Amino acid sequence: MIIALFFQCPCCSGTQYRTSHFDVSASNPHGAKCIFCKTVMLLSRQ
């Protein structure tokens, strides 16, 4: 079984992101940030 997570930026609607263990927090448990505007990514419902 493959589990895929889809992220979307709430600010610019971008879907490209980077992850870092330095960015992990309670509000950002996956450590994903938008590569364009550096906003915390949200899980997208597909």
PDB file of C-alpha atoms in Angstrom:
ATOM      1  CA  MET A   1       0.000   0.000   0.000  1.00  0.00           C
ATOM      2  CA  ILE A   2       1.319   3.442  -0.943  1.00  0.00           C
ATOM      3  CA  ILE A   3       0.321   6.485   1.064  1.00  0.00           C
ATOM      4  CA  ALA A   4       0.828   9.798  -0.712  1.00  0.00           C
ATOM      5  CA  LEU A   5       0.471  13.210   0.893  1.00  0.00           C
ATOM      6  CA  PHE A   6      -0.480  16.201  -1.239  1.00  0.00           C
ATOM      7  CA  PHE A   7       0.383  19.675   0.005  1.00  0.00           C
ATOM      8  CA  GLN A   8      -0.847  23.072  -1.181  1.00  0.00           C
ATOM      9  CA  CYS A   9       0.285  26.548  -0.179  1.00  0.00           C
ATOM     10  CA  PRO A  10      -2.535  28.624   1.359  1.00  0.00           C
ATOM     11  CA  CYS A  11      -0.851  31.867   0.273  1.00  0.00           C
ATOM     12  CA  CYS A  12       0.087  31.378  -3.408  1.00  0.00           C
ATOM     13  CA  SER A  13      -1.709  28.050  -4.153  1.00  0.00           C
ATOM     14  CA  GLY A  14       1.615  26.494  -5.159  1.00  0.00           C
ATOM     15  CA  THR A  15       2.203  22.764  -4.858  1.00  0.00           C
ATOM     16  CA  GLN A  16       6.009  22.685  -4.861  1.00  0.00           C
ATOM     17  CA  TYR A  17       7.606  22.427  -1.453  1.00  0.00           C
ATOM     18  CA  ARG A  18      10.696  21.399   0.451  1.00  0.00           C
ATOM     19  CA  THR A  19      10.871  19.532   3.728  1.00  0.00           C
ATOM     20  CA  SER A  20      13.336  20.019   6.541  1.00  0.00           C
ATOM     21  CA  HIS A  21      13.573  18.559  10.006  1.00  0.00           C
ATOM     22  CA  PHE A  22      14.434  22.094  11.206  1.00  0.00           C
ATOM     23  CA  ASP A  23      10.942  23.302  10.149  1.00  0.00           C
ATOM     24  CA  VAL A  24       8.992  20.634  12.062  1.00  0.00           C
ATOM     25  CA  SER A  25       6.707  22.155  14.714  1.00  0.00           C
ATOM     26  CA  ALA A  26       3.247  21.664  16.201  1.00  0.00           C
ATOM     27  CA  SER A  27       1.714  23.778  13.415  1.00  0.00           C
ATOM     28  CA  ASN A  28       3.896  22.147  10.725  1.00  0.00           C
ATOM     29  CA  PRO A  29       4.256  18.453  11.653  1.00  0.00           C
ATOM     30  CA  HIS A  30       5.618  17.451   8.212  1.00  0.00           C
ATOM     31  CA  GLY A  31       8.183  20.260   7.988  1.00  0.00           C
ATOM     32  CA  ALA A  32       6.942  21.293   4.523  1.00  0.00           C
ATOM     33  CA  LYS A  33       7.377  24.880   3.276  1.00  0.00           C
ATOM     34  CA  CYS A  34       6.476  26.450  -0.074  1.00  0.00           C
ATOM     35  CA  ILE A  35       9.551  27.023  -2.259  1.00  0.00           C
ATOM     36  CA  PHE A  36       8.088  30.272  -3.628  1.00  0.00           C
ATOM     37  CA  CYS A  37       6.847  32.220  -0.592  1.00  0.00           C
ATOM     38  CA  LYS A  38       8.198  30.098   2.326  1.00  0.00           C
ATOM     39  CA  THR A  39       4.710  29.651   3.819  1.00  0.00           C
ATOM     40  CA  VAL A  40       3.865  26.494   5.775  1.00  0.00           C
ATOM     41  CA  MET A  41       2.135  24.012   3.462  1.00  0.00           C
ATOM     42  CA  LEU A  42      -1.271  22.545   4.280  1.00  0.00           C
ATOM     43  CA  LEU A  43      -2.470  19.055   3.444  1.00  0.00           C
ATOM     44  CA  SER A  44      -4.611  19.180   0.311  1.00  0.00           C
ATOM     45  CA  ARG A  45      -7.744  17.093  -0.035  1.00  0.00           C
ATOM     46  CA  GLN A  46      -7.636  15.147  -3.305  1.00  0.00           C
TER      47      GLN A  46
END
